[in-house]
Amino acid sequence: MPKPSFEKKIELLAPAGDLSRAKTAILYGADAIYLGGMNYSLRSRASNFTMEDIREVCQFAREHGARVHVTTNIIPHDEDFDGVGDYFKALQDYGVTAVITASPAYMQIARQCAPELEIHCSTQLSITNTLTAKYLSEMLHVDRVVLARECTLPEVQEITKHCPVETEAFIHGGMCVNYSGRCTLSNRMTLRDANRGGCAQSCRWQYHLYENDKELSDAQSMFTMGSKDLMSASVVKDLILAGVSSLKIEGRMKTEYYVASVVSGYRHLIDALYEKNFALSEEEMVYHTKEIMKGENREVCNGFYDGRAEGESIIFHAFDNNHVSHDFLGRVKTVEDGTAYLLTRNPIDMGDVIEVLSPGKENRRFTVTGMKNDKGESLDRSRSPMTVISMPVPFVVEEGDIFRRAG
């Protein structure tokens, strides 16, 4: 199978809800991150970034050869234009690579005030066809088209083939019951405008079902419109070969462990595909898919890539904890003479096999042969999350490394 005809390796683009998660994403293999500032961005309930945070993360990204994209993807009203030109100029000065926007007016202002910034049109524009992609390139002079999550694989291939600029496709994370997040449920039900950063995720609530004014009382009585998360490891090869420029992970509201696990999983999959000329065995694909899924806490599906997303892509049942992972055991705070001091998150027992997730390294494993609490007392088990315990590790680990249960 021939390699893709483009020169540079495909970009792995990861979410960053705050400064710590931004650095984690870069360290664990993201080529670029996307983040939101305090204004002009969806996900207003994420921690988001002050201007000083953006300056700091841009410096960190430069030091590690990564890029920073900033979301300005709200649907703006008149009051949302105050200061936006100065904002774009500051982002350019700090070293931001691109702004992601759904507003043609924002695109025009960014081009005028900060011409060095790339302009990426947001998935909020629901780009599902070649003509729209060409129009955005020719009339609004965007540098990249972020495709709608509702595109099938053949549609992504066709749009990318004929689009005069780069395309970006989602490969992992939350889906939406409306087209590309253009939802009105949240505004209608909670007065929180999803298109201005306030989504209450109404589609994921549990609803009571009634028939002829009588509430149903069987197992199906609780209903949600929420979609399963996207997990498309199986089409990463096809997206690369189609010439897509960037593979995007959704999740600015997700945890640091999620970011590290999912980014690391896709990083290893992408690198393996390039190294083996895009010919991974079934066993290798199973391994990489399993690694990606270690950070996921929701049911997943392949989205629209296989065609229409049928009923199996929707969570029709009441929520439960069956898919909540307790594998994240903690992060290393310090290391002294072969002993790791771990800030714990979930239970650990003597004899457990722990897998260590380290930036830029293959995963390594060891068996717990001893544990002590912060008073130096020996433990048979740890059951107090967010406390520090120590344990010997038979190889070198570093501050920030992640310990998780081996599976």
Short mmCIF file of C-alpha atoms in Angstrom, two decimals:
data_model
loop_
_atom_site.label_atom_id
_atom_site.label_comp_id
_atom_site.label_asym_id
_atom_site.label_seq_id
_atom_site.Cartn_x
_atom_site.Cartn_y
_atom_site.Cartn_z
CA MET A 1 0.00 0.00 0.00
CA PRO A 2 1.51 3.35 -1.01
CA LYS A 3 2.07 6.04 1.56
CA PRO A 4 0.05 9.28 1.36
CA SER A 5 1.25 11.79 -1.18
CA PHE A 6 1.55 14.73 1.22
CA GLU A 7 4.89 15.69 2.73
CA LYS A 8 4.25 16.13 6.44
CA LYS A 9 2.99 13.60 8.95
CA ILE A 10 -0.63 14.00 9.96
CA GLU A 11 -1.30 16.26 12.96
CA LEU A 12 -2.71 14.82 16.18
CA LEU A 13 -4.78 17.63 17.72
CA ALA A 14 -5.75 17.33 21.39
CA PRO A 15 -8.06 19.27 23.73
CA ALA A 16 -6.83 21.42 26.59
CA GLY A 17 -9.25 22.55 29.28
CA ASP A 18 -6.58 24.27 31.36
CA LEU A 19 -2.83 24.85 31.50
CA SER A 20 -2.04 21.54 33.18
CA ARG A 21 -4.02 19.52 30.65
CA ALA A 22 -2.44 21.47 27.81
CA LYS A 23 1.04 20.51 28.94
CA THR A 24 -0.06 16.90 29.51
CA ALA A 25 -1.45 16.65 25.98
CA ILE A 26 1.80 17.95 24.47
CA LEU A 27 3.99 15.72 26.62
CA TYR A 28 1.98 12.63 25.73
CA GLY A 29 2.27 13.14 22.01
CA ALA A 30 -0.07 15.81 20.67
CA ASP A 31 1.35 17.75 17.72
CA ALA A 32 -1.07 20.57 18.49
CA ILE A 33 -3.59 21.53 21.14
CA TYR A 34 -6.73 23.63 21.01
CA LEU A 35 -7.97 25.72 23.90
CA GLY A 36 -10.43 28.45 24.77
CA GLY A 37 -9.80 31.84 26.28
CA MET A 38 -12.06 33.57 28.76
CA ASN A 39 -14.13 35.09 25.96
CA TYR A 40 -15.40 34.26 22.46
CA SER A 41 -15.23 30.49 23.05
CA LEU A 42 -17.65 27.62 23.52
CA ARG A 43 -17.20 25.42 26.62
CA SER A 44 -17.40 28.46 28.87
CA ARG A 45 -17.66 26.14 31.87
CA ALA A 46 -14.25 24.65 31.23
CA SER A 47 -11.45 26.21 33.28
CA ASN A 48 -10.23 28.01 30.15
CA PHE A 49 -7.16 30.20 29.77
CA THR A 50 -6.24 33.67 30.89
CA MET A 51 -4.07 35.68 28.52
CA GLU A 52 -1.07 34.92 30.71
CA ASP A 53 -1.91 31.20 30.52
CA ILE A 54 -2.01 31.43 26.72
CA ARG A 55 1.37 33.15 26.68
CA GLU A 56 2.82 30.42 28.92
CA VAL A 57 1.38 27.51 26.95
CA CYS A 58 2.63 28.98 23.67
CA GLN A 59 6.14 29.10 25.13
CA PHE A 60 5.81 25.51 26.37
CA ALA A 61 4.52 24.40 22.96
CA ARG A 62 7.45 26.06 21.15
CA GLU A 63 9.90 24.27 23.43
CA HIS A 64 8.31 20.93 22.53
CA GLY A 65 7.71 21.53 18.82
CA ALA A 66 3.92 21.75 19.16
CA ARG A 67 1.31 24.24 17.97
CA VAL A 68 -1.51 26.08 19.73
CA HIS A 69 -4.96 26.69 18.26
CA VAL A 70 -7.44 28.96 20.06
CA THR A 71 -11.20 28.59 19.75
CA THR A 72 -13.31 31.67 19.02
CA ASN A 73 -16.23 29.53 17.95
CA ILE A 74 -19.28 31.12 19.57
CA ILE A 75 -22.13 32.35 17.38
CA PRO A 76 -21.49 36.05 18.14
CA HIS A 77 -24.07 38.74 18.90
CA ASP A 78 -23.28 42.43 18.58
CA GLU A 79 -21.77 42.67 22.05
CA ASP A 80 -19.41 39.78 21.24
CA PHE A 81 -17.31 41.98 18.95
CA ASP A 82 -15.96 44.28 21.66
CA GLY A 83 -12.19 43.87 21.76
CA VAL A 84 -12.05 40.85 19.47
CA GLY A 85 -9.57 42.50 17.07
CA ASP A 86 -7.17 43.26 19.91
CA TYR A 87 -7.64 39.70 21.15
CA PHE A 88 -6.60 38.26 17.79
CA LYS A 89 -3.59 40.57 17.69
CA ALA A 90 -2.49 39.43 21.16
CA LEU A 91 -2.86 35.77 20.20
CA GLN A 92 -0.65 36.36 17.16
CA ASP A 93 1.96 38.13 19.28
CA TYR A 94 2.03 35.25 21.79
CA GLY A 95 2.70 32.71 19.05
CA VAL A 96 -0.69 31.07 18.58
CA THR A 97 -0.81 29.20 15.27
CA ALA A 98 -4.50 29.36 14.44
CA VAL A 99 -7.92 30.52 15.55
CA ILE A 100 -10.93 28.25 15.14
CA THR A 101 -14.06 30.23 14.37
CA ALA A 102 -17.62 29.80 13.10
CA SER A 103 -18.20 33.47 12.29
CA PRO A 104 -17.35 34.94 8.86
CA ALA A 105 -17.07 38.33 10.59
CA TYR A 106 -14.51 36.97 13.06
CA MET A 107 -12.60 35.46 10.13
CA GLN A 108 -12.46 38.85 8.41
CA ILE A 109 -11.38 40.66 11.59
CA ALA A 110 -8.69 38.08 12.30
CA ARG A 111 -7.32 38.39 8.77
CA GLN A 112 -7.14 42.17 9.08
CA CYS A 113 -5.81 42.45 12.65
CA ALA A 114 -3.60 39.36 12.86
CA PRO A 115 -2.64 38.24 9.35
CA GLU A 116 -0.10 35.70 10.59
CA LEU A 117 -2.81 33.64 12.30
CA GLU A 118 -4.21 30.71 10.39
CA ILE A 119 -7.99 30.66 10.20
CA HIS A 120 -9.68 27.32 10.74
CA CYS A 121 -13.43 27.20 10.23
CA SER A 122 -15.16 25.50 13.15
CA THR A 123 -17.18 22.30 12.99
CA GLN A 124 -20.07 24.57 14.08
CA LEU A 125 -20.38 25.49 10.40
CA SER A 126 -21.39 21.89 9.63
CA ILE A 127 -19.21 21.37 6.56
CA THR A 128 -20.56 18.20 4.95
CA ASN A 129 -19.88 18.76 1.25
CA THR A 130 -17.19 19.76 -1.21
CA LEU A 131 -18.85 22.95 -2.48
CA THR A 132 -19.07 24.46 0.99
CA ALA A 133 -15.42 23.62 1.67
CA LYS A 134 -14.39 25.29 -1.60
CA TYR A 135 -16.54 28.33 -0.89
CA LEU A 136 -14.98 28.86 2.53
CA SER A 137 -11.54 28.61 0.99
CA GLU A 138 -12.17 30.87 -1.99
CA MET A 139 -14.46 33.51 -0.45
CA LEU A 140 -13.37 33.63 3.20
CA HIS A 141 -9.76 32.51 2.64
CA VAL A 142 -9.70 29.99 5.47
CA ASP A 143 -6.57 27.90 5.88
CA ARG A 144 -8.28 24.76 7.17
CA VAL A 145 -11.78 23.28 7.03
CA VAL A 146 -12.89 21.39 10.14
CA LEU A 147 -15.35 18.82 8.86
CA ALA A 148 -18.66 18.05 10.52
CA ARG A 149 -18.81 14.94 12.66
CA GLU A 150 -21.82 13.90 10.56
CA CYS A 151 -19.62 13.12 7.52
CA THR A 152 -19.23 9.53 6.39
CA LEU A 153 -15.77 8.22 5.52
CA PRO A 154 -16.46 8.41 1.73
CA GLU A 155 -17.61 12.02 2.19
CA VAL A 156 -14.44 12.92 4.12
CA GLN A 157 -12.37 11.31 1.37
CA GLU A 158 -14.23 13.17 -1.38
CA ILE A 159 -14.14 16.58 0.33
CA THR A 160 -10.44 16.22 1.16
CA LYS A 161 -9.63 15.19 -2.41
CA HIS A 162 -11.15 18.35 -3.87
CA CYS A 163 -10.68 20.89 -1.06
CA PRO A 164 -7.97 23.44 -1.92
CA VAL A 165 -6.96 23.79 1.75
CA GLU A 166 -6.32 21.42 4.65
CA THR A 167 -9.11 19.36 6.21
CA GLU A 168 -9.48 18.30 9.82
CA ALA A 169 -11.59 15.38 11.06
CA PHE A 170 -12.73 14.28 14.51
CA ILE A 171 -11.60 10.84 15.64
CA HIS A 172 -12.57 10.69 19.31
CA GLY A 173 -14.83 12.24 21.93
CA GLY A 174 -18.33 13.52 22.48
CA MET A 175 -20.96 13.56 19.76
CA CYS A 176 -24.08 15.72 19.57
CA VAL A 177 -27.70 14.94 18.79
CA ASN A 178 -27.86 18.14 16.74
CA TYR A 179 -25.74 18.92 13.70
CA SER A 180 -22.21 19.71 14.86
CA GLY A 181 -23.25 21.05 18.23
CA ARG A 182 -25.70 23.64 16.89
CA CYS A 183 -28.14 22.84 19.69
CA THR A 184 -31.11 24.83 21.01
CA LEU A 185 -32.24 22.41 23.72
CA SER A 186 -29.97 23.93 26.37
CA ASN A 187 -31.15 27.47 25.70
CA ARG A 188 -34.78 26.45 25.67
CA MET A 189 -34.64 24.39 28.86
CA THR A 190 -32.08 26.22 31.01
CA LEU A 191 -31.52 29.63 29.35
CA ARG A 192 -27.90 28.57 28.80
CA ASP A 193 -27.02 29.15 25.15
CA ALA A 194 -25.05 26.20 23.76
CA ASN A 195 -23.89 28.34 20.85
CA ARG A 196 -22.40 30.96 23.13
CA GLY A 197 -20.56 28.59 25.44
CA GLY A 198 -23.23 27.57 27.96
CA CYS A 199 -24.34 24.08 26.88
CA ALA A 200 -26.10 22.28 29.76
CA GLN A 201 -25.90 18.96 27.84
CA SER A 202 -29.67 18.56 28.04
CA CYS A 203 -29.50 15.61 25.64
CA ARG A 204 -27.66 13.61 28.31
CA TRP A 205 -30.22 14.15 31.05
CA GLN A 206 -32.38 11.25 32.15
CA TYR A 207 -36.02 11.78 31.27
CA HIS A 208 -39.18 10.11 32.55
CA LEU A 209 -41.29 8.51 29.82
CA TYR A 210 -45.07 8.61 29.80
CA GLU A 211 -47.69 6.75 27.84
CA ASN A 212 -51.22 8.19 27.93
CA ASP A 213 -50.27 10.30 30.97
CA LYS A 214 -49.03 7.22 32.80
CA GLU A 215 -45.36 6.99 33.66
CA LEU A 216 -43.68 3.84 32.45
CA SER A 217 -42.19 1.83 35.28
CA ASP A 218 -40.14 -0.82 33.51
CA ALA A 219 -36.39 -0.82 32.85
CA GLN A 220 -36.85 1.59 29.94
CA SER A 221 -38.56 4.26 32.02
CA MET A 222 -35.50 6.52 32.06
CA PHE A 223 -34.58 7.88 28.66
CA THR A 224 -31.73 9.98 27.28
CA MET A 225 -31.14 11.41 23.83
CA GLY A 226 -27.39 11.42 24.37
CA SER A 227 -25.09 9.86 21.81
CA LYS A 228 -22.33 7.43 22.57
CA ASP A 229 -18.85 8.91 22.26
CA LEU A 230 -16.92 8.70 19.02
CA MET A 231 -14.02 6.23 18.92
CA SER A 232 -12.72 5.78 15.39
CA ALA A 233 -9.35 4.05 15.68
CA SER A 234 -10.49 1.72 12.90
CA VAL A 235 -10.58 4.54 10.31
CA VAL A 236 -7.41 6.42 11.28
CA LYS A 237 -5.50 4.69 8.48
CA ASP A 238 -8.18 5.61 5.93
CA LEU A 239 -8.20 9.24 7.05
CA ILE A 240 -4.42 9.48 6.73
CA LEU A 241 -4.46 7.90 3.29
CA ALA A 242 -7.26 10.25 2.23
CA GLY A 243 -4.92 13.18 2.88
CA VAL A 244 -6.67 14.62 5.93
CA SER A 245 -4.24 17.03 7.62
CA SER A 246 -5.37 16.82 11.23
CA LEU A 247 -7.05 14.25 13.49
CA LYS A 248 -8.97 15.89 16.31
CA ILE A 249 -9.82 14.58 19.78
CA GLU A 250 -12.79 16.22 21.52
CA GLY A 251 -12.79 16.79 25.26
CA ARG A 252 -11.88 20.17 26.77
CA MET A 253 -14.03 19.22 29.78
CA LYS A 254 -12.32 15.83 30.27
CA THR A 255 -9.78 14.92 32.95
CA GLU A 256 -6.01 15.01 32.74
CA TYR A 257 -5.95 11.21 32.86
CA TYR A 258 -8.35 11.04 29.91
CA VAL A 259 -6.18 13.43 27.91
CA ALA A 260 -2.96 11.52 28.65
CA SER A 261 -4.44 8.09 27.94
CA VAL A 262 -6.33 8.93 24.76
CA VAL A 263 -3.58 11.12 23.28
CA SER A 264 -0.93 8.51 24.08
CA GLY A 265 -3.08 5.76 22.59
CA TYR A 266 -3.62 7.56 19.28
CA ARG A 267 0.01 8.73 19.19
CA HIS A 268 1.23 5.14 19.32
CA LEU A 269 -1.35 4.02 16.73
CA ILE A 270 -0.43 6.78 14.26
CA ASP A 271 3.30 6.19 14.69
CA ALA A 272 2.85 2.44 14.21
CA LEU A 273 0.87 2.99 11.00
CA TYR A 274 3.62 5.14 9.51
CA GLU A 275 6.39 2.81 10.67
CA LYS A 276 4.71 -0.27 9.19
CA ASN A 277 3.56 1.27 5.91
CA PHE A 278 -0.07 1.29 7.05
CA ALA A 279 -0.28 -2.48 7.32
CA LEU A 280 -1.02 -3.33 10.95
CA SER A 281 -2.23 -6.81 11.83
CA GLU A 282 -5.60 -7.43 13.43
CA GLU A 283 -3.85 -8.21 16.71
CA GLU A 284 -1.94 -4.90 16.58
CA MET A 285 -5.15 -2.97 15.94
CA VAL A 286 -6.83 -4.70 18.87
CA TYR A 287 -3.91 -3.70 21.09
CA HIS A 288 -3.95 -0.04 20.04
CA THR A 289 -7.73 0.19 20.32
CA LYS A 290 -7.59 -1.26 23.82
CA GLU A 291 -4.93 1.28 24.80
CA ILE A 292 -7.09 4.16 23.54
CA MET A 293 -10.11 2.88 25.43
CA LYS A 294 -8.31 2.79 28.78
CA GLY A 295 -9.10 6.47 29.26
CA GLU A 296 -12.73 6.30 28.17
CA ASN A 297 -15.63 6.26 30.66
CA ARG A 298 -18.57 6.26 28.24
CA GLU A 299 -19.95 3.87 25.67
CA VAL A 300 -18.46 4.44 22.22
CA CYS A 301 -19.34 3.99 18.57
CA ASN A 302 -17.81 4.72 15.17
CA GLY A 303 -20.05 7.73 14.63
CA PHE A 304 -21.06 8.40 11.03
CA TYR A 305 -17.91 7.03 9.40
CA ASP A 306 -19.62 3.76 8.45
CA GLY A 307 -22.70 5.54 7.12
CA ARG A 308 -25.82 6.59 8.99
CA ALA A 309 -25.50 6.50 12.76
CA GLU A 310 -28.33 4.13 13.64
CA GLY A 311 -29.97 3.38 16.98
CA GLU A 312 -26.91 1.62 18.35
CA SER A 313 -25.12 4.98 18.47
CA ILE A 314 -27.60 6.45 20.98
CA ILE A 315 -27.74 5.73 24.73
CA PHE A 316 -31.37 4.69 25.12
CA HIS A 317 -31.03 3.26 28.61
CA ALA A 318 -30.67 4.85 32.01
CA PHE A 319 -27.14 5.81 32.96
CA ASP A 320 -25.18 3.46 35.17
CA ASN A 321 -21.59 3.05 36.36
CA ASN A 322 -20.84 0.00 34.24
CA HIS A 323 -18.49 1.96 32.00
CA VAL A 324 -16.74 4.03 34.68
CA SER A 325 -13.10 3.06 34.83
CA HIS A 326 -11.27 2.81 38.14
CA ASP A 327 -7.94 2.04 36.46
CA PHE A 328 -6.39 5.46 37.10
CA LEU A 329 -4.36 4.89 40.26
CA GLY A 330 -2.53 8.21 40.54
CA ARG A 331 0.28 10.48 39.38
CA VAL A 332 3.86 10.55 40.61
CA LYS A 333 4.56 13.60 42.78
CA THR A 334 8.24 12.94 43.49
CA VAL A 335 10.83 10.17 43.16
CA GLU A 336 13.62 9.43 45.64
CA ASP A 337 16.13 6.56 45.34
CA GLY A 338 13.85 4.26 43.36
CA THR A 339 10.78 5.05 45.46
CA ALA A 340 7.82 6.79 43.84
CA TYR A 341 5.54 9.03 45.88
CA LEU A 342 2.09 8.73 44.36
CA LEU A 343 -0.95 11.00 44.75
CA THR A 344 -3.62 8.30 44.67
CA ARG A 345 -7.00 8.32 42.94
CA ASN A 346 -8.35 4.73 43.19
CA PRO A 347 -7.77 1.63 45.38
CA ILE A 348 -4.41 -0.16 45.22
CA ASP A 349 -3.61 -3.56 46.79
CA MET A 350 -0.36 -5.38 47.41
CA GLY A 351 0.33 -7.65 44.44
CA ASP A 352 -1.48 -5.41 41.94
CA VAL A 353 0.18 -5.09 38.54
CA ILE A 354 0.64 -1.42 37.68
CA GLU A 355 1.23 0.02 34.23
CA VAL A 356 3.25 3.23 34.01
CA LEU A 357 2.34 5.78 31.36
CA SER A 358 5.34 8.04 30.66
CA PRO A 359 5.64 10.75 27.99
CA GLY A 360 7.51 9.52 24.93
CA LYS A 361 8.07 5.99 26.24
CA GLU A 362 6.52 2.58 25.81
CA ASN A 363 4.26 1.53 28.66
CA ARG A 364 6.01 -0.41 31.41
CA ARG A 365 4.69 -2.66 34.18
CA PHE A 366 5.64 -3.72 37.68
CA THR A 367 4.07 -5.56 40.61
CA VAL A 368 3.39 -3.77 43.89
CA THR A 369 5.68 -5.34 46.51
CA GLY A 370 5.38 -2.67 49.20
CA MET A 371 3.47 0.48 50.10
CA LYS A 372 3.73 3.08 52.86
CA ASN A 373 1.55 5.99 53.87
CA ASP A 374 2.81 9.52 54.49
CA LYS A 375 3.71 8.52 58.06
CA GLY A 376 6.00 5.75 56.86
CA GLU A 377 3.62 3.00 57.99
CA SER A 378 3.43 -0.13 55.85
CA LEU A 379 0.15 -0.75 53.99
CA ASP A 380 -1.49 -3.85 52.56
CA ARG A 381 -3.94 -1.72 50.64
CA SER A 382 -4.65 1.93 49.84
CA ARG A 383 -8.23 3.15 50.16
CA SER A 384 -7.87 6.91 50.67
CA PRO A 385 -7.96 8.85 47.39
CA MET A 386 -5.98 12.09 47.07
CA THR A 387 -3.45 10.97 49.70
CA VAL A 388 0.24 10.32 49.08
CA ILE A 389 1.66 6.81 49.36
CA SER A 390 5.13 5.54 48.46
CA MET A 391 6.19 2.35 46.72
CA PRO A 392 9.41 0.97 45.21
CA VAL A 393 9.50 0.89 41.40
CA PRO A 394 12.04 -1.37 39.61
CA PHE A 395 12.75 1.14 36.82
CA VAL A 396 13.13 4.88 36.45
CA VAL A 397 9.94 6.93 36.68
CA GLU A 398 9.59 10.69 36.79
CA GLU A 399 7.39 13.33 38.32
CA GLY A 400 4.05 13.48 36.52
CA ASP A 401 4.10 9.87 35.27
CA ILE A 402 0.72 8.16 35.45
CA PHE A 403 0.14 4.86 37.26
CA ARG A 404 -2.86 2.83 36.15
CA ARG A 405 -4.11 -0.67 36.68
CA ALA A 406 -2.71 -3.09 34.12
CA GLY A 407 -5.39 -4.79 32.08
#
